[in-house]
XYZ file of C-alpha atoms in Angstrom:
679
model
C -5.949 270.541 144.263
C -8.250 268.279 146.250
C -10.888 266.287 144.355
C -14.381 266.493 145.828
C -16.970 264.072 144.500
C -20.722 264.345 144.717
C -22.590 261.548 146.471
C -23.612 259.773 143.268
C -20.053 260.005 141.905
C -18.694 258.382 145.054
C -21.216 255.592 144.590
C -20.266 254.814 140.972
C -16.477 254.750 141.566
C -16.583 252.094 144.306
C -16.153 249.127 141.943
C -13.139 250.776 140.268
C -11.570 251.617 143.636
C -11.556 247.885 144.406
C -9.399 247.374 141.304
C -12.233 245.812 139.307
C -13.151 246.629 135.690
C -16.249 248.809 135.382
C -18.219 251.089 133.076
C -19.529 254.271 134.706
C -22.936 255.173 133.242
C -23.859 258.802 133.992
C -25.690 261.361 131.834
C -23.931 264.179 129.959
C -22.928 266.759 132.578
C -22.949 264.210 135.389
C -19.185 264.420 135.976
C -17.891 261.130 134.525
C -14.462 262.596 133.762
C -14.070 263.993 137.290
C -14.916 260.550 138.658
C -12.231 259.073 136.362
C -9.650 261.602 137.634
C -10.446 260.488 141.194
C -10.051 256.796 140.285
C -6.767 257.539 138.471
C -5.451 259.456 141.508
C -6.288 256.635 143.923
C -4.835 254.091 141.483
C -1.543 256.015 141.209
C -1.370 256.326 145.009
C -2.042 252.661 145.780
C -0.630 250.632 142.851
C 3.036 249.708 142.529
C 4.644 250.929 139.272
C 1.304 252.413 138.236
C 0.885 253.693 134.694
C -2.420 255.079 133.411
C -3.614 255.612 129.823
C -6.673 257.787 129.226
C -8.090 257.072 125.766
C -10.371 259.457 123.859
C -11.968 259.140 120.441
C -11.519 262.736 119.237
C -8.355 264.830 118.988
C -9.770 267.932 120.708
C -10.636 265.896 123.825
C -6.939 265.177 124.493
C -6.091 268.789 125.348
C -9.467 269.354 127.012
C -9.057 266.433 129.435
C -5.459 267.471 130.128
C -6.162 271.179 130.731
C -9.559 270.955 132.447
C -9.353 267.764 134.498
C -6.230 265.644 134.833
C -3.479 268.287 134.971
C -5.162 270.616 137.525
C -5.789 267.753 139.961
C -2.816 265.451 139.313
C -0.182 267.566 137.537
C 1.757 268.642 140.615
C 2.383 265.119 141.887
C 2.501 263.067 138.689
C 4.082 263.235 135.241
C 1.209 263.716 132.790
C 1.535 263.859 129.000
C -1.123 264.717 126.390
C -0.475 263.132 122.971
C -2.588 263.240 119.803
C -2.087 262.950 116.055
C -1.365 266.682 116.088
C 1.458 266.242 118.636
C 4.948 266.364 117.181
C 6.154 263.843 119.774
C 3.634 261.061 118.962
C 6.430 259.237 117.110
C 8.199 258.734 120.447
C 5.102 257.330 122.134
C 6.897 254.332 123.664
C 9.544 256.571 125.229
C 6.927 259.049 126.483
C 4.965 256.255 128.166
C 8.090 255.077 129.992
C 8.736 258.620 131.258
C 5.142 259.356 132.327
C 2.753 258.287 135.059
C -0.350 259.103 133.021
C -0.801 259.665 129.288
C -3.889 261.074 127.580
C -4.098 260.129 123.921
C -6.398 259.334 121.045
C -7.157 255.626 120.782
C -5.532 255.568 117.327
C -2.182 256.641 118.809
C -2.240 253.681 121.198
C -3.373 251.309 118.438
C -0.489 252.459 116.225
C 1.951 251.980 119.096
C 0.663 248.464 119.816
C 1.253 247.595 116.145
C 4.637 249.324 115.820
C 7.878 247.347 115.732
C 10.044 250.436 116.412
C 11.324 250.583 119.971
C 10.685 254.350 120.359
C 7.033 253.926 119.374
C 6.036 250.459 120.614
C 4.099 249.660 123.775
C 2.273 246.600 125.106
C -1.023 246.588 126.965
C 0.884 245.132 129.904
C 2.891 248.391 130.137
C -0.223 249.970 131.695
C -1.972 249.249 134.967
C -5.163 251.245 134.221
C -6.954 252.049 130.944
C -9.605 254.785 131.091
C -11.817 254.694 127.973
C -13.883 257.818 127.340
C -17.173 257.500 125.373
C -16.711 253.744 125.720
C -20.026 252.867 124.010
C -17.959 253.062 120.805
C -16.180 249.835 121.841
C -17.914 247.683 119.256
C -17.594 246.402 115.687
C -14.585 247.843 113.801
C -13.910 250.857 116.038
C -10.351 251.587 117.215
C -11.498 251.098 120.816
C -12.676 247.613 119.940
C -9.410 246.769 118.162
C -7.538 247.650 121.354
C -9.976 245.815 123.591
C -10.083 242.898 121.135
C -6.401 242.333 121.915
C -7.153 242.677 125.613
C -9.983 240.133 125.536
C -7.938 237.673 123.464
C -5.062 237.891 125.964
C -7.550 237.329 128.788
C -9.156 234.305 127.091
C -5.715 232.830 126.333
C -4.546 233.687 129.894
C -1.530 235.554 128.473
C 0.175 237.848 130.967
C -1.009 240.596 133.279
C -3.630 243.018 131.975
C -4.510 246.556 133.093
C -7.658 247.474 134.972
C -10.340 249.002 132.689
C -12.577 251.975 133.462
C -15.139 252.898 130.799
C -17.163 256.128 130.725
C -20.453 256.587 128.862
C -23.650 258.638 128.866
C -25.419 255.660 127.257
C -24.417 252.291 125.820
C -27.576 252.414 123.652
C -29.526 249.409 122.409
C -27.566 248.828 119.203
C -30.716 249.780 117.288
C -32.644 246.889 118.847
C -36.269 247.524 119.768
C -36.975 244.525 121.998
C -35.813 244.254 125.606
C -34.121 240.861 125.084
C -32.040 242.174 122.171
C -31.229 245.403 124.033
C -29.981 243.323 126.992
C -27.820 241.299 124.585
C -26.339 244.540 123.227
C -25.500 245.894 126.694
C -23.932 242.549 127.633
C -21.841 242.633 124.446
C -20.543 246.124 125.314
C -19.707 244.828 128.822
C -17.938 241.806 127.282
C -15.970 243.991 124.871
C -14.786 246.109 127.810
C -14.491 243.120 130.186
C -16.459 245.207 132.683
C -19.593 245.445 134.795
C -21.799 248.511 134.256
C -22.450 250.728 137.283
C -24.845 253.616 137.871
C -26.244 255.460 140.861
C -28.988 253.669 142.786
C -28.989 255.508 146.097
C -28.487 259.110 144.937
C -30.708 259.509 141.872
C -32.388 262.707 143.240
C -28.951 264.333 143.709
C -28.024 263.433 140.121
C -31.281 264.897 138.781
C -30.588 268.100 140.672
C -27.156 268.433 139.053
C -28.338 267.359 135.598
C -31.928 268.601 135.182
C -33.863 267.396 132.140
C -34.741 270.187 129.705
C -38.325 270.864 128.639
C -38.821 269.071 125.348
C -40.925 270.641 122.633
C -41.806 269.442 119.167
C -41.838 272.368 116.743
C -43.730 270.704 113.919
C -44.291 272.274 110.497
C -46.570 271.270 107.655
C -45.139 270.042 104.380
C -44.774 272.656 101.626
C -48.141 272.996 99.876
C -46.394 273.512 96.539
C -42.744 272.951 95.748
C -41.864 274.116 92.215
C -38.102 274.118 92.899
C -38.085 270.515 94.172
C -40.408 269.450 91.366
C -38.085 270.982 88.765
C -35.040 269.229 90.258
C -36.884 265.906 90.048
C -37.852 266.553 86.412
C -34.147 267.076 85.602
C -33.327 263.811 87.376
C -36.026 262.089 85.303
C -34.294 263.316 82.139
C -31.116 261.589 83.321
C -33.134 258.446 84.154
C -34.439 258.413 80.561
C -30.882 258.759 79.232
C -29.950 255.493 80.990
C -31.241 252.011 80.074
C -34.858 251.659 81.318
C -34.035 248.572 83.413
C -31.595 250.661 85.445
C -33.850 253.613 86.274
C -36.805 251.374 87.219
C -34.786 249.899 90.120
C -34.253 253.275 91.852
C -36.342 254.246 94.873
C -37.899 257.654 95.695
C -35.823 260.729 94.850
C -34.736 262.946 97.723
C -34.265 260.094 100.212
C -31.318 258.292 101.824
C -32.560 255.118 100.098
C -32.195 256.757 96.685
C -28.661 257.833 97.612
C -27.798 254.221 98.541
C -29.216 253.059 95.180
C -27.161 255.460 93.055
C -23.986 254.680 95.046
C -24.449 251.006 94.136
C -25.349 251.974 90.553
C -22.070 253.877 90.155
C -20.159 250.814 91.405
C -22.026 248.632 88.907
C -21.110 251.060 86.114
C -17.443 250.917 87.124
C -17.454 247.101 87.287
C -19.074 246.849 83.829
C -16.833 249.680 82.549
C -20.027 251.430 81.454
C -19.149 255.110 81.756
C -22.666 256.275 80.884
C -24.166 254.496 83.903
C -21.284 255.393 86.258
C -21.354 259.106 85.404
C -25.161 259.370 85.440
C -25.150 257.774 88.898
C -22.564 260.286 90.171
C -24.624 263.208 88.883
C -27.884 261.791 90.230
C -26.263 261.559 93.655
C -25.380 265.255 93.444
C -28.995 266.097 92.500
C -30.192 263.973 95.411
C -27.813 265.875 97.716
C -29.451 269.071 96.467
C -32.925 267.682 97.218
C -31.864 266.714 100.756
C -30.412 270.207 101.312
C -33.596 271.731 99.856
C -35.558 269.711 102.428
C -33.381 271.032 105.257
C -32.301 274.603 104.498
C -32.873 277.198 101.746
C -33.571 276.624 98.066
C -30.589 278.813 97.185
C -28.333 276.481 99.194
C -29.540 273.515 97.122
C -29.039 275.503 93.912
C -25.486 276.471 94.940
C -24.529 272.823 95.491
C -25.360 272.012 91.866
C -24.003 275.283 90.482
C -20.605 274.739 92.138
C -20.497 271.110 90.973
C -21.218 271.912 87.319
C -18.967 274.995 87.280
C -16.066 272.791 88.396
C -16.716 270.305 85.567
C -17.106 272.657 82.578
C -13.536 272.094 81.400
C -13.506 268.331 82.079
C -16.064 267.107 79.509
C -14.838 263.880 77.937
C -17.604 262.302 75.864
C -21.294 262.469 74.898
C -22.402 261.471 78.412
C -20.549 264.435 79.947
C -21.952 266.865 77.364
C -25.502 265.586 77.942
C -25.270 265.864 81.747
C -23.697 269.334 81.583
C -26.353 270.371 79.068
C -29.244 269.286 81.316
C -28.025 271.620 84.048
C -26.949 274.520 81.804
C -30.315 274.565 79.980
C -32.237 274.647 83.278
C -29.883 276.802 85.329
C -31.665 280.152 84.961
C -35.104 278.713 85.690
C -33.747 276.888 88.783
C -32.100 280.086 89.994
C -35.338 282.066 89.610
C -37.345 279.400 91.464
C -34.740 279.351 94.266
C -35.255 283.087 94.858
C -39.070 282.899 95.180
C -39.716 283.454 98.899
C -43.285 282.108 98.639
C -41.943 278.541 98.445
C -39.160 278.779 101.048
C -38.571 275.990 103.555
C -41.208 276.154 106.368
C -38.725 274.550 108.792
C -36.623 277.722 108.646
C -39.636 279.873 109.520
C -40.262 277.641 112.545
C -36.587 277.702 113.535
C -36.711 281.498 113.402
C -39.729 281.536 115.760
C -37.988 279.127 118.183
C -34.825 281.261 118.255
C -36.712 284.550 118.634
C -38.747 283.170 121.518
C -35.557 282.186 123.361
C -33.343 285.203 122.567
C -35.820 288.104 122.399
C -36.251 288.908 126.084
C -33.291 287.335 127.845
C -29.608 286.552 127.618
C -29.444 283.046 126.219
C -26.994 280.546 124.857
C -28.009 277.877 122.343
C -26.823 275.107 120.022
C -28.381 274.019 116.740
C -27.397 270.481 115.749
C -27.411 269.861 111.994
C -26.557 266.673 110.116
C -23.817 267.782 107.700
C -20.938 270.235 107.574
C -22.549 271.762 104.512
C -25.791 272.143 106.467
C -24.057 274.019 109.296
C -22.561 276.500 106.817
C -25.942 277.011 105.135
C -27.635 277.664 108.505
C -24.816 280.044 109.470
C -25.351 282.046 106.273
C -29.103 282.059 106.928
C -28.680 283.364 110.497
C -26.254 286.093 109.390
C -28.606 287.353 106.662
C -31.781 287.132 108.769
C -32.684 290.647 109.923
C -35.121 289.432 112.609
C -32.449 287.255 114.251
C -29.830 290.004 114.030
C -32.258 292.390 115.785
C -32.185 290.178 118.920
C -28.357 290.178 118.841
C -27.791 286.567 117.859
C -24.120 286.036 117.025
C -23.430 282.608 115.550
C -20.357 280.410 115.253
C -19.806 277.140 113.396
C -18.398 273.974 114.955
C -17.608 270.966 112.759
C -15.134 268.071 112.779
C -11.488 268.441 111.848
C -10.179 267.528 108.403
C -8.785 268.971 105.182
C -11.952 269.506 103.113
C -13.583 272.850 102.299
C -16.131 272.645 105.125
C -13.771 271.168 107.746
C -12.174 273.057 110.636
C -8.705 272.712 112.027
C -8.096 272.191 115.728
C -7.176 275.843 116.390
C -10.431 277.001 114.782
C -12.378 274.538 116.933
C -10.697 275.790 120.117
C -11.321 279.434 119.189
C -15.002 278.798 118.438
C -15.568 277.004 121.755
C -13.634 279.710 123.664
C -15.707 282.482 122.051
C -18.910 280.581 122.822
C -17.831 280.186 126.438
C -16.969 283.887 126.693
C -20.304 284.916 125.174
C -18.837 286.422 121.991
C -20.944 283.784 120.235
C -24.305 283.011 121.804
C -25.408 280.472 119.195
C -23.367 277.489 118.061
C -24.326 275.751 114.806
C -22.741 272.334 115.022
C -22.512 268.851 113.602
C -22.468 265.908 116.012
C -18.942 266.920 117.142
C -20.518 269.001 119.956
C -22.791 266.176 121.140
C -20.028 264.135 122.677
C -17.415 265.018 125.276
C -16.728 268.658 124.471
C -16.621 270.980 127.472
C -19.315 273.372 126.288
C -21.103 275.729 128.713
C -24.651 275.100 129.847
C -27.237 276.081 127.223
C -30.762 277.432 127.497
C -31.722 276.033 124.109
C -30.741 272.962 122.112
C -32.332 272.500 118.691
C -32.218 269.251 116.734
C -32.700 270.406 113.159
C -33.301 267.930 110.333
C -31.485 265.113 112.104
C -31.722 261.342 111.804
C -29.502 259.863 114.523
C -29.631 257.174 117.195
C -30.768 257.326 120.811
C -27.206 257.864 122.124
C -26.715 261.030 120.059
C -30.167 262.250 121.072
C -29.392 261.853 124.788
C -26.017 263.550 124.419
C -27.534 266.478 122.521
C -30.309 266.815 125.093
C -27.659 266.821 127.833
C -26.240 270.062 126.431
C -29.406 271.907 127.605
C -28.443 272.048 131.294
C -29.282 275.624 132.243
C -32.319 276.232 134.447
C -35.615 276.134 132.492
C -33.778 275.066 129.349
C -35.554 273.940 126.183
C -34.823 270.999 123.882
C -36.542 271.639 120.553
C -37.092 269.225 117.683
C -37.829 271.074 114.440
C -39.358 268.572 112.041
C -41.942 268.110 109.329
C -45.320 266.690 110.305
C -45.246 262.931 109.717
C -41.634 263.182 108.512
C -38.730 260.790 109.097
C -37.027 263.059 111.639
C -40.112 263.130 113.857
C -40.568 259.359 113.633
C -36.911 258.811 114.517
C -37.058 261.193 117.483
C -40.081 259.365 118.900
C -38.362 256.017 118.315
C -35.262 257.330 120.120
C -37.368 258.312 123.138
C -38.561 254.720 123.334
C -35.003 253.370 122.871
C -33.678 255.671 125.621
C -36.214 254.150 128.019
C -35.370 250.668 126.722
C -31.649 251.266 127.380
C -32.383 251.993 131.044
C -34.486 248.837 131.358
C -31.787 246.731 129.668
C -29.050 248.066 131.965
C -31.248 247.457 134.995
C -31.789 243.855 133.890
C -28.045 243.331 133.378
C -27.307 244.812 136.804
C -29.836 242.443 138.403
C -28.014 239.350 137.083
C -26.184 237.342 139.721
C -22.369 237.776 139.585
C -21.975 234.139 138.493
C -24.596 234.396 135.720
C -23.037 237.653 134.491
C -19.479 236.228 134.465
C -20.560 233.105 132.557
C -22.407 235.163 129.944
C -19.518 237.595 129.510
C -17.036 234.722 129.219
C -19.157 233.062 126.531
C -19.468 236.303 124.530
C -15.719 236.932 124.809
C -14.822 233.456 123.538
C -17.159 233.956 120.569
C -15.617 237.391 119.870
C -12.097 235.943 119.904
C -13.069 233.196 117.449
C -14.751 235.748 115.158
C -11.681 237.988 115.349
C -9.289 235.146 114.499
C -11.442 234.070 111.551
C -11.743 237.675 110.313
C -7.939 238.059 110.457
C -7.496 234.799 108.547
C -9.896 235.933 105.832
C -8.224 239.333 105.671
C -4.802 237.720 105.179
C -6.299 235.373 102.598
C -7.832 238.289 100.718
C -4.509 240.144 100.744
C -2.842 237.154 99.065
C -5.563 236.572 96.451
C -3.541 238.110 93.596
C 0.063 239.002 93.019
C 0.625 242.766 92.542
C 1.482 242.112 88.882
C -1.997 240.660 88.293
C -3.766 243.877 89.336
C -4.091 246.990 87.189
C -5.316 250.339 88.491
C -7.739 252.286 86.295
C -9.013 255.823 86.723
C -12.542 255.561 88.106
C -13.635 258.539 86.000
C -12.552 257.431 82.515
C -11.295 253.823 82.986
C -7.802 254.710 81.725
C -5.231 252.053 82.726
C -2.601 253.980 84.668
C -0.411 251.548 86.611
C 0.136 248.070 88.003
C -0.119 246.870 91.604
C 3.658 246.318 91.346
C 4.129 250.105 91.230
C 2.472 250.699 94.626
C 4.328 250.984 97.933
C 3.072 251.864 101.409
C 4.670 254.298 103.849
C 3.998 253.884 107.597
C 1.142 251.519 106.686
C -1.045 254.483 105.754
C 0.236 256.343 102.671
C 0.133 254.453 99.369
C 2.445 255.876 96.716
C 3.352 255.063 93.110
C 7.115 254.693 92.594
C 7.038 254.227 88.788
C 8.435 257.386 87.134
C 6.222 256.687 84.077
C 3.115 257.293 86.193
C 3.733 261.052 86.115
C 2.558 261.327 82.501
C -0.947 260.189 83.527
C -1.652 263.030 85.936
C -1.571 266.801 86.183
C -0.868 268.815 89.314
C -3.004 271.525 90.903
C -2.762 273.728 93.958
C -0.525 273.232 96.979
C -2.035 271.278 99.899
C -1.623 272.878 103.340
C -2.077 270.831 106.515
C -2.238 272.184 110.062
C 0.006 269.493 111.505
C 3.524 268.434 110.514
C 4.853 264.917 110.004
C 8.140 263.229 110.792
C 9.248 262.140 107.300
C 6.985 263.820 104.763
C 5.186 267.001 103.821
C 2.258 267.583 101.454
C 2.786 268.796 97.895
C 0.250 269.584 95.180
C -3.079 267.915 94.424
C -3.050 265.516 91.474
C -5.810 264.586 89.018
C -6.282 262.427 85.925
C -4.821 264.187 82.877
C -7.634 262.760 80.735
C -10.849 263.334 82.743
C -9.767 265.487 85.702
C -10.721 262.913 88.373
C -9.113 263.732 91.737
C -6.409 261.152 92.458
C -4.810 262.441 95.656
C -1.678 264.523 96.182
C 2.083 264.506 95.783
C 4.101 264.150 98.959
C 7.737 265.062 99.534
C 9.402 262.238 101.451
C 12.542 263.039 103.476
C 12.646 266.399 101.642
C 13.895 264.840 98.371
C 11.562 262.178 96.959
C 8.397 263.525 95.245
C 5.826 260.707 95.309
C 2.199 260.620 94.103
C 0.055 259.465 97.056
C -3.153 257.871 95.753
C -6.769 257.768 96.968
C -7.855 254.235 96.082
C -11.549 255.199 96.116
C -10.956 257.176 92.909
C -9.591 254.153 91.047
C -10.957 250.755 90.130
C -8.895 247.572 90.232
C -8.775 245.315 87.194
C -8.154 241.794 88.557
C -8.209 238.311 86.967
C -11.797 237.978 88.242
C -12.978 241.331 86.889
C -13.261 244.936 88.015
C -13.308 245.746 91.740
C -13.965 249.230 93.180
C -12.397 249.746 96.639
C -13.170 252.424 99.198
C -10.077 251.840 101.354
C -6.576 250.500 100.714
C -7.124 247.853 103.388
C -9.682 246.250 101.040
C -7.334 245.665 98.079
C -6.746 242.006 97.218
C -2.979 242.074 96.806
C -0.047 242.580 99.143
C 1.402 246.095 99.017
C 5.171 246.193 99.616
C 6.654 248.579 102.194
C 8.428 251.592 100.663
C 12.242 251.278 100.720
C 13.789 254.739 100.558
C 17.335 253.521 99.843
C 16.120 251.216 97.083
C 14.043 254.025 95.568
C 16.949 256.500 95.578
C 19.334 253.881 94.158
C 16.984 253.312 91.224
C 16.951 257.072 90.574
C 20.753 257.383 90.820
C 22.142 254.047 89.542
C 25.712 255.415 89.299
C 25.749 256.341 92.993
C 27.461 253.583 94.992
C 25.789 253.472 98.423
C 27.176 250.073 99.449
C 29.817 249.747 102.177
């Protein structure tokens, strides 16, 4: 199939066609991926021993780019392979790269392969002649893209070997949250330095681009704050009771209830409780966070949704009460449950944002065939809105049929990849005409043009705002912001409008720099980045060696029970951390079987495990090589007792001791000492 580019696409690919590194900056719907397919085709035709890697940041984009773009245009002439974490053949990545002309994969797959020492899996950057990086504005800080490009930049600075050409694709590099032009320019230059690329956009064909990607009509659907809020007031009075149960010095330091700032405060308070081994403070903080979640949900969707969050939480804990703190916290909810439930069912005090959302949807769907997306902040929020739509008689009268789209994962509100594909297919076919989505639909997904995009209760940056707006591409489409008068969402949306304009000015200023000035600035930023990276690696290695495994004890984060030593922990494939001490089994109980959509080379999931004393979730058992049952631990649900005191860790990479690699033969020999496995 022949590739035909629009005039503005031809303009933005010229730098790449010369073999130079570049970032293509085009709005959502502008055809960045098609431009990349064209560059890849020309590169394969004109470069000796060409090998292309197309990197994406989300699993579902692998198949989408393969099926919709690269395979239709290049599949007949070139060997193309799509590989993601869900692919059974990802463990042969090195071999697949050798046997392919172009691979499409998640960035994490490439990062794993660059780190691997196994011949079947390992690749070097020099194995490729072109890297295409989708949604390349993510190439910053600790992202996987930036880890890959960090290697690239270091090799460039050290003048080590041949490096592939780079082609980045983005709808907006953003300003990095900066509000001044100078700082925004610095941010854009840093993104360019991280990708070792210039940034290109259309200059001569802007009218043609605007014709292809029209801007939707933006409307602010503003509602007044609830005049009276007995449900929210009652929740706050229950939180005050918990405040009074804690030492007064603790509760005085907390900011306003029902805000993100309050959530940050109680997260830190729980850590402080764990470090001091003060269970009263740690547990109160956990419960206050759940109440704050309920307040945030109450501010966004229905009162009953907020009530259900708490009701489910306390129902799950009824049989896990350990001490006076647990009985007090359970009692506060149980004693107020009926009154909360009654308040939640009083329609007079329902969320005014929902009434406005109903009006916005009715206006769009009443008299015409429409297709819309509602963007909500959380997975829980999307499910609450879905329930609201499906029980709203006025919306059902205008034949609104809704589907949910959230990120993949294993939690209750997650979707698997098949569910995602089905939802998008049904939306495209018109079986669903309203998609209720988290940010997963903002970026990259091939979703049909919409008449209506609603940003509902969202606090995001200017990049997400532009990507969401870009989904409203149908003629006379509407981009609606449903927000409370004077609220945070409205302030953020207005700020984002300013930052979107600032991004354009910053890019323009960068593009006006002379080639020499630009190269010098990029070179300086890259040298600084390399030095920072080397120092960060040194500190990381230093931190890993701070204690010997024997000096570290793991305690349950829920009850502070000492359960094992760092000596008992082993890592499998640098990602799964298991306890090999058979005595550990007496500290946990098992629950239901875990089911995962994808399969793995050497292991399969078993049952969930939790603390036998307090019921804290600890992780799951895994069956390794079909014979070894190993408890695989979530470090965030433990605290580490070190020579310098207690340390809570969110990720295993943060622990301050070296974890030994799991040795299957050694493990089996210890289980069967009479079995002689030596030659």
